[in-house]
PDB file of C-alpha atoms in Angstrom:
ATOM      1  CA  UNK K   1     116.815  82.672 106.223  1.00  0.00           C
ATOM      2  CA  UNK K   2     113.551  84.205 106.051  1.00  0.00           C
ATOM      3  CA  UNK K   3     112.956  83.529 102.757  1.00  0.00           C
ATOM      4  CA  UNK K   4     114.067  80.084 102.815  1.00  0.00           C
ATOM      5  CA  UNK K   5     111.529  79.550 106.062  1.00  0.00           C
ATOM      6  CA  UNK K   6     109.199  80.800 103.489  1.00  0.00           C
ATOM      7  CA  UNK K   7     109.662  78.362 100.741  1.00  0.00           C
ATOM      8  CA  UNK K   8     110.587  81.204  97.847  1.00  0.00           C
ATOM      9  CA  UNK K   9     112.197  79.595  95.033  1.00  0.00           C
ATOM     10  CA  UNK K  10     115.584  80.873  93.812  1.00  0.00           C
ATOM     11  CA  UNK K  11     113.970  82.510  90.589  1.00  0.00           C
ATOM     12  CA  UNK K  12     111.312  84.271  92.606  1.00  0.00           C
ATOM     13  CA  UNK K  13     114.441  85.378  95.015  1.00  0.00           C
ATOM     14  CA  UNK K  14     116.436  86.525  92.090  1.00  0.00           C
ATOM     15  CA  UNK K  15     113.843  88.636  90.648  1.00  0.00           C
ATOM     16  CA  UNK K  16     112.153  89.951  93.292  1.00  0.00           C
ATOM     17  CA  UNK K  17     113.159  89.809  96.980  1.00  0.00           C
ATOM     18  CA  UNK K  18     116.850  90.461  96.368  1.00  0.00           C
ATOM     19  CA  UNK K  19     116.363  93.852  93.969  1.00  0.00           C
ATOM     20  CA  UNK K  20     113.686  94.641  96.449  1.00  0.00           C
ATOM     21  CA  UNK K  21     115.908  94.453  99.345  1.00  0.00           C
ATOM     22  CA  UNK K  22     118.841  96.002  97.680  1.00  0.00           C
ATOM     23  CA  UNK K  23     116.740  99.061  96.289  1.00  0.00           C
ATOM     24  CA  UNK K  24     115.140  99.737 100.152  1.00  0.00           C
ATOM     25  CA  UNK K  25     117.871  98.769 102.470  1.00  0.00           C
ATOM     26  CA  UNK K  26     120.810  99.002 100.638  1.00  0.00           C
ATOM     27  CA  UNK K  27     122.037  96.195 102.054  1.00  0.00           C
ATOM     28  CA  UNK K  28     122.275  92.935 100.397  1.00  0.00           C
ATOM     29  CA  UNK K  29     119.527  90.353 101.507  1.00  0.00           C
ATOM     30  CA  UNK K  30     122.416  87.845 102.894  1.00  0.00           C
ATOM     31  CA  UNK K  31     123.413  90.235 105.829  1.00  0.00           C
ATOM     32  CA  UNK K  32     120.483  92.342 105.765  1.00  0.00           C
ATOM     33  CA  UNK K  33     117.505  93.143 108.660  1.00  0.00           C
ATOM     34  CA  UNK K  34     114.664  90.743 107.814  1.00  0.00           C
ATOM     35  CA  UNK K  35     112.952  92.606 110.942  1.00  0.00           C
ATOM     36  CA  UNK K  36     113.392  96.448 108.803  1.00  0.00           C
ATOM     37  CA  UNK K  37     112.673  94.167 105.108  1.00  0.00           C
ATOM     38  CA  UNK K  38     109.136  93.172 106.748  1.00  0.00           C
ATOM     39  CA  UNK K  39     108.404  96.886 107.544  1.00  0.00           C
ATOM     40  CA  UNK K  40     108.993  97.713 104.309  1.00  0.00           C
ATOM     41  CA  UNK K  41     106.419  94.729 102.848  1.00  0.00           C
ATOM     42  CA  UNK K  42     103.787  95.670 105.384  1.00  0.00           C
ATOM     43  CA  UNK K  43     104.037  99.324 104.827  1.00  0.00           C
ATOM     44  CA  UNK K  44     103.865  98.782 100.718  1.00  0.00           C
ATOM     45  CA  UNK K  45     102.942  95.439  99.002  1.00  0.00           C
ATOM     46  CA  UNK K  46     101.187  94.899 102.198  1.00  0.00           C
ATOM     47  CA  UNK K  47      99.128  97.911 102.428  1.00  0.00           C
ATOM     48  CA  UNK K  48      96.907  99.800 100.274  1.00  0.00           C
ATOM     49  CA  UNK K  49      97.109  99.732  96.610  1.00  0.00           C
ATOM     50  CA  UNK K  50      98.431 103.231  96.225  1.00  0.00           C
ATOM     51  CA  UNK K  51     100.816 102.817  98.880  1.00  0.00           C
ATOM     52  CA  UNK K  52     102.957 100.330  96.175  1.00  0.00           C
ATOM     53  CA  UNK K  53     102.777 102.908  93.337  1.00  0.00           C
ATOM     54  CA  UNK K  54     105.670 103.937  91.431  1.00  0.00           C
ATOM     55  CA  UNK K  55     106.397 107.635  91.204  1.00  0.00           C
ATOM     56  CA  UNK K  56     109.147 108.496  88.915  1.00  0.00           C
ATOM     57  CA  UNK K  57     109.940 112.753  89.716  1.00  0.00           C
ATOM     58  CA  UNK K  58     110.704 114.641  87.026  1.00  0.00           C
ATOM     59  CA  UNK K  59     112.462 117.488  89.292  1.00  0.00           C
ATOM     60  CA  UNK K  60     115.753 116.706  90.710  1.00  0.00           C
ATOM     61  CA  UNK K  61     115.566 115.882  94.736  1.00  0.00           C
ATOM     62  CA  UNK K  62     116.842 119.558  95.574  1.00  0.00           C
ATOM     63  CA  UNK K  63     113.610 121.383  94.099  1.00  0.00           C
ATOM     64  CA  UNK K  64     111.447 118.539  94.762  1.00  0.00           C
ATOM     65  CA  UNK K  65     111.441 118.177  98.518  1.00  0.00           C
ATOM     66  CA  UNK K  66     114.283 120.556 100.418  1.00  0.00           C
ATOM     67  CA  UNK K  67     113.658 123.334  98.126  1.00  0.00           C
ATOM     68  CA  UNK K  68     109.736 123.197  98.534  1.00  0.00           C
ATOM     69  CA  UNK K  69     110.397 122.866 102.505  1.00  0.00           C
ATOM     70  CA  UNK K  70     112.344 125.719 102.681  1.00  0.00           C
ATOM     71  CA  UNK K  71     109.843 127.636 100.706  1.00  0.00           C
ATOM     72  CA  UNK K  72     106.991 126.870 102.677  1.00  0.00           C
ATOM     73  CA  UNK K  73     109.185 128.108 105.820  1.00  0.00           C
ATOM     74  CA  UNK K  74     109.698 131.321 104.197  1.00  0.00           C
ATOM     75  CA  UNK K  75     106.188 131.820 104.143  1.00  0.00           C
ATOM     76  CA  UNK K  76     106.077 131.243 107.508  1.00  0.00           C
ATOM     77  CA  UNK K  77     108.400 133.737 108.544  1.00  0.00           C
ATOM     78  CA  UNK K  78     110.876 131.025 109.819  1.00  0.00           C
ATOM     79  CA  UNK K  79     114.535 132.689 109.897  1.00  0.00           C
ATOM     80  CA  UNK K  80     117.025 130.653 108.085  1.00  0.00           C
ATOM     81  CA  UNK K  81     120.628 130.680 107.827  1.00  0.00           C
ATOM     82  CA  UNK K  82     122.512 129.276 104.875  1.00  0.00           C
ATOM     83  CA  UNK K  83     126.097 128.176 104.343  1.00  0.00           C
ATOM     84  CA  UNK K  84     126.367 128.947 107.724  1.00  0.00           C
ATOM     85  CA  UNK K  85     127.738 125.390 109.143  1.00  0.00           C
ATOM     86  CA  UNK K  86     127.524 125.245 112.593  1.00  0.00           C
ATOM     87  CA  UNK K  87     130.680 124.416 114.343  1.00  0.00           C
ATOM     88  CA  UNK K  88     129.543 124.028 118.011  1.00  0.00           C
ATOM     89  CA  UNK K  89     127.307 124.229 120.381  1.00  0.00           C
ATOM     90  CA  UNK K  90     127.077 125.879 123.569  1.00  0.00           C
ATOM     91  CA  UNK K  91     124.893 125.668 126.704  1.00  0.00           C
ATOM     92  CA  UNK K  92     123.849 128.493 128.483  1.00  0.00           C
ATOM     93  CA  UNK K  93     121.664 127.053 131.491  1.00  0.00           C
ATOM     94  CA  UNK K  94     119.131 125.560 130.150  1.00  0.00           C
ATOM     95  CA  UNK K  95     119.448 127.660 126.947  1.00  0.00           C
ATOM     96  CA  UNK K  96     121.943 127.019 123.568  1.00  0.00           C
ATOM     97  CA  UNK K  97     124.387 129.521 121.854  1.00  0.00           C
ATOM     98  CA  UNK K  98     125.235 128.038 118.296  1.00  0.00           C
ATOM     99  CA  UNK K  99     129.117 128.554 117.397  1.00  0.00           C
ATOM    100  CA  UNK K 100     129.881 129.094 113.580  1.00  0.00           C
ATOM    101  CA  UNK K 101     133.465 129.247 112.601  1.00  0.00           C
ATOM    102  CA  UNK K 102     134.761 128.518 115.909  1.00  0.00           C
ATOM    103  CA  UNK K 103     133.362 131.959 117.515  1.00  0.00           C
ATOM    104  CA  UNK K 104     130.167 132.725 118.387  1.00  0.00           C
ATOM    105  CA  UNK K 105     127.295 133.712 115.573  1.00  0.00           C
ATOM    106  CA  UNK K 106     126.351 137.034 114.732  1.00  0.00           C
ATOM    107  CA  UNK K 107     123.452 136.459 117.133  1.00  0.00           C
ATOM    108  CA  UNK K 108     125.486 135.896 119.979  1.00  0.00           C
ATOM    109  CA  UNK K 109     123.236 137.290 121.964  1.00  0.00           C
ATOM    110  CA  UNK K 110     120.539 135.100 120.692  1.00  0.00           C
ATOM    111  CA  UNK K 111     119.683 132.244 123.033  1.00  0.00           C
ATOM    112  CA  UNK K 112     117.543 129.303 121.767  1.00  0.00           C
ATOM    113  CA  UNK K 113     115.224 126.774 123.964  1.00  0.00           C
ATOM    114  CA  UNK K 114     116.114 123.400 121.993  1.00  0.00           C
ATOM    115  CA  UNK K 115     118.297 122.206 119.218  1.00  0.00           C
ATOM    116  CA  UNK K 116     117.674 119.133 116.687  1.00  0.00           C
ATOM    117  CA  UNK K 117     120.636 118.175 115.032  1.00  0.00           C
ATOM    118  CA  UNK K 118     119.335 116.772 111.436  1.00  0.00           C
ATOM    119  CA  UNK K 119     122.720 116.451 110.150  1.00  0.00           C
ATOM    120  CA  UNK K 120     124.537 112.675 109.041  1.00  0.00           C
ATOM    121  CA  UNK K 121     125.591 110.887 112.001  1.00  0.00           C
ATOM    122  CA  UNK K 122     129.246 111.838 111.434  1.00  0.00           C
ATOM    123  CA  UNK K 123     128.738 115.728 111.836  1.00  0.00           C
ATOM    124  CA  UNK K 124     125.831 114.670 114.940  1.00  0.00           C
ATOM    125  CA  UNK K 125     128.881 112.867 116.625  1.00  0.00           C
ATOM    126  CA  UNK K 126     131.247 115.595 116.141  1.00  0.00           C
ATOM    127  CA  UNK K 127     128.805 118.219 117.608  1.00  0.00           C
ATOM    128  CA  UNK K 128     128.053 115.885 120.623  1.00  0.00           C
ATOM    129  CA  UNK K 129     131.774 115.628 121.988  1.00  0.00           C
ATOM    130  CA  UNK K 130     131.819 117.066 125.304  1.00  0.00           C
ATOM    131  CA  UNK K 131     127.673 117.292 125.835  1.00  0.00           C
ATOM    132  CA  UNK K 132     126.439 113.851 125.873  1.00  0.00           C
ATOM    133  CA  UNK K 133     127.386 110.064 124.319  1.00  0.00           C
ATOM    134  CA  UNK K 134     127.943 109.374 120.809  1.00  0.00           C
ATOM    135  CA  UNK K 135     129.022 105.816 120.877  1.00  0.00           C
ATOM    136  CA  UNK K 136     126.298 104.872 118.547  1.00  0.00           C
ATOM    137  CA  UNK K 137     126.823 107.482 115.806  1.00  0.00           C
ATOM    138  CA  UNK K 138     130.172 106.224 115.644  1.00  0.00           C
ATOM    139  CA  UNK K 139     129.749 102.752 115.143  1.00  0.00           C
ATOM    140  CA  UNK K 140     127.263 102.835 112.423  1.00  0.00           C
ATOM    141  CA  UNK K 141     128.784 101.406 108.935  1.00  0.00           C
ATOM    142  CA  UNK K 142     127.759 102.610 105.961  1.00  0.00           C
ATOM    143  CA  UNK K 143     127.231 101.605 102.279  1.00  0.00           C
ATOM    144  CA  UNK K 144     127.468 103.765  98.913  1.00  0.00           C
ATOM    145  CA  UNK K 145     125.397 104.166  96.077  1.00  0.00           C
ATOM    146  CA  UNK K 146     126.203 105.023  92.699  1.00  0.00           C
ATOM    147  CA  UNK K 147     124.863 106.207  89.656  1.00  0.00           C
ATOM    148  CA  UNK K 148     126.726 106.094  85.971  1.00  0.00           C
ATOM    149  CA  UNK K 149     125.558 108.782  83.760  1.00  0.00           C
ATOM    150  CA  UNK K 150     125.927 107.564  79.840  1.00  0.00           C
ATOM    151  CA  UNK K 151     125.160 109.900  77.301  1.00  0.00           C
ATOM    152  CA  UNK K 152     124.011 109.024  73.891  1.00  0.00           C
ATOM    153  CA  UNK K 153     122.992 110.643  70.937  1.00  0.00           C
ATOM    154  CA  UNK K 154     119.578 112.409  71.504  1.00  0.00           C
ATOM    155  CA  UNK K 155     117.550 110.408  69.560  1.00  0.00           C
ATOM    156  CA  UNK K 156     118.458 107.533  71.668  1.00  0.00           C
ATOM    157  CA  UNK K 157     115.438 106.807  73.991  1.00  0.00           C
ATOM    158  CA  UNK K 158     114.365 103.309  75.760  1.00  0.00           C
ATOM    159  CA  UNK K 159     110.776 101.956  75.493  1.00  0.00           C
ATOM    160  CA  UNK K 160     110.039 103.228  79.097  1.00  0.00           C
ATOM    161  CA  UNK K 161     111.456 105.761  81.610  1.00  0.00           C
ATOM    162  CA  UNK K 162     112.891 103.332  84.194  1.00  0.00           C
ATOM    163  CA  UNK K 163     113.501  99.765  83.689  1.00  0.00           C
ATOM    164  CA  UNK K 164     114.878  96.930  87.162  1.00  0.00           C
ATOM    165  CA  UNK K 165     118.053  95.333  85.774  1.00  0.00           C
ATOM    166  CA  UNK K 166     119.432  91.825  87.225  1.00  0.00           C
ATOM    167  CA  UNK K 167     122.962  92.585  88.952  1.00  0.00           C
ATOM    168  CA  UNK K 168     125.542  89.855  88.556  1.00  0.00           C
ATOM    169  CA  UNK K 169     128.834  90.394  90.201  1.00  0.00           C
ATOM    170  CA  UNK K 170     130.214  87.590  88.396  1.00  0.00           C
ATOM    171  CA  UNK K 171     129.689  88.914  85.331  1.00  0.00           C
ATOM    172  CA  UNK K 172     130.417  92.630  86.021  1.00  0.00           C
ATOM    173  CA  UNK K 173     126.787  93.649  85.398  1.00  0.00           C
ATOM    174  CA  UNK K 174     126.492  95.983  88.346  1.00  0.00           C
ATOM    175  CA  UNK K 175     123.305  97.971  87.703  1.00  0.00           C
ATOM    176  CA  UNK K 176     120.050  97.342  89.222  1.00  0.00           C
ATOM    177  CA  UNK K 177     117.826 100.196  87.655  1.00  0.00           C
ATOM    178  CA  UNK K 178     118.383 102.535  85.079  1.00  0.00           C
ATOM    179  CA  UNK K 179     116.483 105.808  83.873  1.00  0.00           C
ATOM    180  CA  UNK K 180     115.937 107.310  80.665  1.00  0.00           C
ATOM    181  CA  UNK K 181     116.163 111.000  81.692  1.00  0.00           C
ATOM    182  CA  UNK K 182     114.931 112.374  78.651  1.00  0.00           C
ATOM    183  CA  UNK K 183     111.678 111.186  78.751  1.00  0.00           C
ATOM    184  CA  UNK K 184     111.497 112.828  82.587  1.00  0.00           C
ATOM    185  CA  UNK K 185     113.437 115.807  81.176  1.00  0.00           C
ATOM    186  CA  UNK K 186     113.124 116.859  77.474  1.00  0.00           C
ATOM    187  CA  UNK K 187     116.498 118.840  77.915  1.00  0.00           C
ATOM    188  CA  UNK K 188     118.254 115.620  78.993  1.00  0.00           C
ATOM    189  CA  UNK K 189     117.560 113.599  75.614  1.00  0.00           C
ATOM    190  CA  UNK K 190     119.654 110.526  75.166  1.00  0.00           C
ATOM    191  CA  UNK K 191     121.227 110.739  78.725  1.00  0.00           C
ATOM    192  CA  UNK K 192     120.403 107.355  80.902  1.00  0.00           C
ATOM    193  CA  UNK K 193     121.167 107.047  84.703  1.00  0.00           C
ATOM    194  CA  UNK K 194     122.209 103.774  86.078  1.00  0.00           C
ATOM    195  CA  UNK K 195     122.146 102.802  89.770  1.00  0.00           C
ATOM    196  CA  UNK K 196     124.181 100.786  91.816  1.00  0.00           C
ATOM    197  CA  UNK K 197     123.093 100.571  95.538  1.00  0.00           C
ATOM    198  CA  UNK K 198     125.677  98.242  97.626  1.00  0.00           C
ATOM    199  CA  UNK K 199     128.193  99.003  95.324  1.00  0.00           C
ATOM    200  CA  UNK K 200     131.716  98.637  96.704  1.00  0.00           C
ATOM    201  CA  UNK K 201     132.912  95.814  94.377  1.00  0.00           C
ATOM    202  CA  UNK K 202     131.501  97.576  91.340  1.00  0.00           C
ATOM    203  CA  UNK K 203     133.399 100.846  92.073  1.00  0.00           C
ATOM    204  CA  UNK K 204     136.933  98.825  93.007  1.00  0.00           C
ATOM    205  CA  UNK K 205     138.309  98.807  89.394  1.00  0.00           C
ATOM    206  CA  UNK K 206     137.855 102.569  88.900  1.00  0.00           C
ATOM    207  CA  UNK K 207     135.476 104.566  87.131  1.00  0.00           C
ATOM    208  CA  UNK K 208     136.842 104.115  83.548  1.00  0.00           C
ATOM    209  CA  UNK K 209     136.125 100.344  84.004  1.00  0.00           C
ATOM    210  CA  UNK K 210     132.639 100.384  85.557  1.00  0.00           C
ATOM    211  CA  UNK K 211     131.241 103.188  82.876  1.00  0.00           C
ATOM    212  CA  UNK K 212     132.079 100.715  80.345  1.00  0.00           C
ATOM    213  CA  UNK K 213     130.831  97.531  81.904  1.00  0.00           C
ATOM    214  CA  UNK K 214     127.560  99.199  82.572  1.00  0.00           C
ATOM    215  CA  UNK K 215     127.071 100.136  79.357  1.00  0.00           C
ATOM    216  CA  UNK K 216     127.722  96.913  78.325  1.00  0.00           C
ATOM    217  CA  UNK K 217     125.459  95.494  80.762  1.00  0.00           C
ATOM    218  CA  UNK K 218     122.758  97.967  79.362  1.00  0.00           C
ATOM    219  CA  UNK K 219     123.397  97.237  75.780  1.00  0.00           C
ATOM    220  CA  UNK K 220     123.192  93.361  76.317  1.00  0.00           C
ATOM    221  CA  UNK K 221     120.101  93.504  78.931  1.00  0.00           C
ATOM    222  CA  UNK K 222     118.070  96.013  77.026  1.00  0.00           C
ATOM    223  CA  UNK K 223     119.197  94.449  73.377  1.00  0.00           C
ATOM    224  CA  UNK K 224     120.299  97.781  72.146  1.00  0.00           C
ATOM    225  CA  UNK K 225     123.741  97.067  70.716  1.00  0.00           C
ATOM    226  CA  UNK K 226     124.026 101.167  70.357  1.00  0.00           C
ATOM    227  CA  UNK K 227     124.101 101.536  74.380  1.00  0.00           C
ATOM    228  CA  UNK K 228     127.658  99.808  74.279  1.00  0.00           C
ATOM    229  CA  UNK K 229     129.525 103.134  72.910  1.00  0.00           C
ATOM    230  CA  UNK K 230     128.071 106.194  75.007  1.00  0.00           C
ATOM    231  CA  UNK K 231     129.287 109.429  73.973  1.00  0.00           C
ATOM    232  CA  UNK K 232     130.717 110.438  77.580  1.00  0.00           C
ATOM    233  CA  UNK K 233     129.986 109.181  80.852  1.00  0.00           C
ATOM    234  CA  UNK K 234     130.145 110.427  84.276  1.00  0.00           C
ATOM    235  CA  UNK K 235     130.234 108.097  87.835  1.00  0.00           C
ATOM    236  CA  UNK K 236     129.141 109.934  91.267  1.00  0.00           C
ATOM    237  CA  UNK K 237     129.528 107.765  94.380  1.00  0.00           C
ATOM    238  CA  UNK K 238     128.156 108.719  97.637  1.00  0.00           C
ATOM    239  CA  UNK K 239     130.305 106.516  99.708  1.00  0.00           C
ATOM    240  CA  UNK K 240     128.005 107.131 102.608  1.00  0.00           C
ATOM    241  CA  UNK K 241     124.960 107.057 101.322  1.00  0.00           C
ATOM    242  CA  UNK K 242     123.067 104.983 103.676  1.00  0.00           C
ATOM    243  CA  UNK K 243     124.206 102.826 106.811  1.00  0.00           C
ATOM    244  CA  UNK K 244     124.334  99.564 106.685  1.00  0.00           C
ATOM    245  CA  UNK K 245     121.049  98.207 107.513  1.00  0.00           C
ATOM    246  CA  UNK K 246     122.074  94.542 108.925  1.00  0.00           C
ATOM    247  CA  UNK K 247     120.126  92.523 111.604  1.00  0.00           C
ATOM    248  CA  UNK K 248     120.467  94.130 115.122  1.00  0.00           C
ATOM    249  CA  UNK K 249     122.122  97.276 114.010  1.00  0.00           C
ATOM    250  CA  UNK K 250     122.600  99.848 116.828  1.00  0.00           C
ATOM    251  CA  UNK K 251     120.706 102.785 116.310  1.00  0.00           C
ATOM    252  CA  UNK K 252     120.590 105.944 118.200  1.00  0.00           C
ATOM    253  CA  UNK K 253     116.802 107.320 119.422  1.00  0.00           C
ATOM    254  CA  UNK K 254     115.773 110.856 118.688  1.00  0.00           C
ATOM    255  CA  UNK K 255     116.441 111.644 122.452  1.00  0.00           C
ATOM    256  CA  UNK K 256     120.005 112.406 124.064  1.00  0.00           C
ATOM    257  CA  UNK K 257     120.812 112.509 127.667  1.00  0.00           C
ATOM    258  CA  UNK K 258     120.076 116.722 127.482  1.00  0.00           C
ATOM    259  CA  UNK K 259     116.179 117.325 127.144  1.00  0.00           C
ATOM    260  CA  UNK K 260     116.621 119.745 124.964  1.00  0.00           C
ATOM    261  CA  UNK K 261     118.845 118.296 122.672  1.00  0.00           C
ATOM    262  CA  UNK K 262     117.254 115.892 120.085  1.00  0.00           C
ATOM    263  CA  UNK K 263     118.575 113.886 116.710  1.00  0.00           C
ATOM    264  CA  UNK K 264     116.764 113.575 113.580  1.00  0.00           C
ATOM    265  CA  UNK K 265     117.682 111.507 110.757  1.00  0.00           C
ATOM    266  CA  UNK K 266     117.536 108.202 108.731  1.00  0.00           C
ATOM    267  CA  UNK K 267     120.090 106.672 110.860  1.00  0.00           C
ATOM    268  CA  UNK K 268     118.216 107.294 114.171  1.00  0.00           C
ATOM    269  CA  UNK K 269     115.985 104.140 115.685  1.00  0.00           C
ATOM    270  CA  UNK K 270     112.793 103.368 113.875  1.00  0.00           C
ATOM    271  CA  UNK K 271     110.964 100.972 111.706  1.00  0.00           C
ATOM    272  CA  UNK K 272     112.637 101.719 108.488  1.00  0.00           C
ATOM    273  CA  UNK K 273     115.965 101.908 106.926  1.00  0.00           C
ATOM    274  CA  UNK K 274     117.944 104.877 105.298  1.00  0.00           C
ATOM    275  CA  UNK K 275     115.126 106.391 103.449  1.00  0.00           C
ATOM    276  CA  UNK K 276     113.861 109.729 103.022  1.00  0.00           C
ATOM    277  CA  UNK K 277     110.796 108.543 104.739  1.00  0.00           C
ATOM    278  CA  UNK K 278     112.385 107.247 107.576  1.00  0.00           C
ATOM    279  CA  UNK K 279     114.221 110.632 107.758  1.00  0.00           C
ATOM    280  CA  UNK K 280     110.743 112.503 107.547  1.00  0.00           C
ATOM    281  CA  UNK K 281     109.365 110.531 110.348  1.00  0.00           C
ATOM    282  CA  UNK K 282     112.464 110.690 112.618  1.00  0.00           C
ATOM    283  CA  UNK K 283     112.027 114.915 112.119  1.00  0.00           C
ATOM    284  CA  UNK K 284     108.464 114.813 112.868  1.00  0.00           C
ATOM    285  CA  UNK K 285     109.202 112.472 116.100  1.00  0.00           C
ATOM    286  CA  UNK K 286     112.321 114.965 116.861  1.00  0.00           C
ATOM    287  CA  UNK K 287     110.194 117.959 116.763  1.00  0.00           C
ATOM    288  CA  UNK K 288     107.071 116.265 118.833  1.00  0.00           C
ATOM    289  CA  UNK K 289     109.777 115.122 121.377  1.00  0.00           C
ATOM    290  CA  UNK K 290     111.337 119.089 121.805  1.00  0.00           C
ATOM    291  CA  UNK K 291     107.832 120.411 121.951  1.00  0.00           C
ATOM    292  CA  UNK K 292     106.984 117.970 124.679  1.00  0.00           C
ATOM    293  CA  UNK K 293     110.348 118.438 126.665  1.00  0.00           C
ATOM    294  CA  UNK K 294     109.985 122.100 126.302  1.00  0.00           C
ATOM    295  CA  UNK K 295     106.503 122.241 127.491  1.00  0.00           C
ATOM    296  CA  UNK K 296     107.444 119.993 130.734  1.00  0.00           C
TER     297      UNK K 296
END
């Protein structure tokens, strides 16, 4: 409705607005929130020149973001306890104890002034049981993202590290982007990664069929017939990649009914959809609110 109101042509919708909406919101434009989409446009195409630069990382996401953050925390003397999932939270007056594997942690005598739940929504809802309301967390619908890896001989390379593709479900052309991993990481020469957002229809026929359909799409779209026959393929689907960013979706705030218990995650109420930017902003806001609550 938004695009029609501003008289966007079908070609412009097909080649620009639809791919941009699906990439940013992981939600088809027919049901996506126009308000959130406008927020994305405001802070990218509608902002400064550098705000719409396209950056393609040469490192994997773990090394690029959480790995670097953990290193910084260690330098600051923060205590980190990895691979110790928290099974429950227990209040001790105004403070907290953490329960691991249904027993109190090895720091059973240690009390924490505040807690920020920086997990996915389902895990946060489980930890909140018996403490505070979690209805809005459980009400969120989720949309998958699929990556199809296709390995070719090391001599195979694309003209550019990344291409946008035109998806068409009626033609079984599912991918919206393809990355030449060999141009980013030399040890991955010949490896292409095709990304499929809102991938429910694509994965319905199974992985072998999808891999062949993506290979055929790449061969046709890029006019490289050899791409129709990869040496091997691997498909990875994150079925709960993002919440469905539809109109008026109910998203919880960072604040819970307990002043020293906060939520942080890309699903919390903000201007942004489920993106890394949204998660970072949510974490910063949760820390600010918790600090204010502890100072009160």
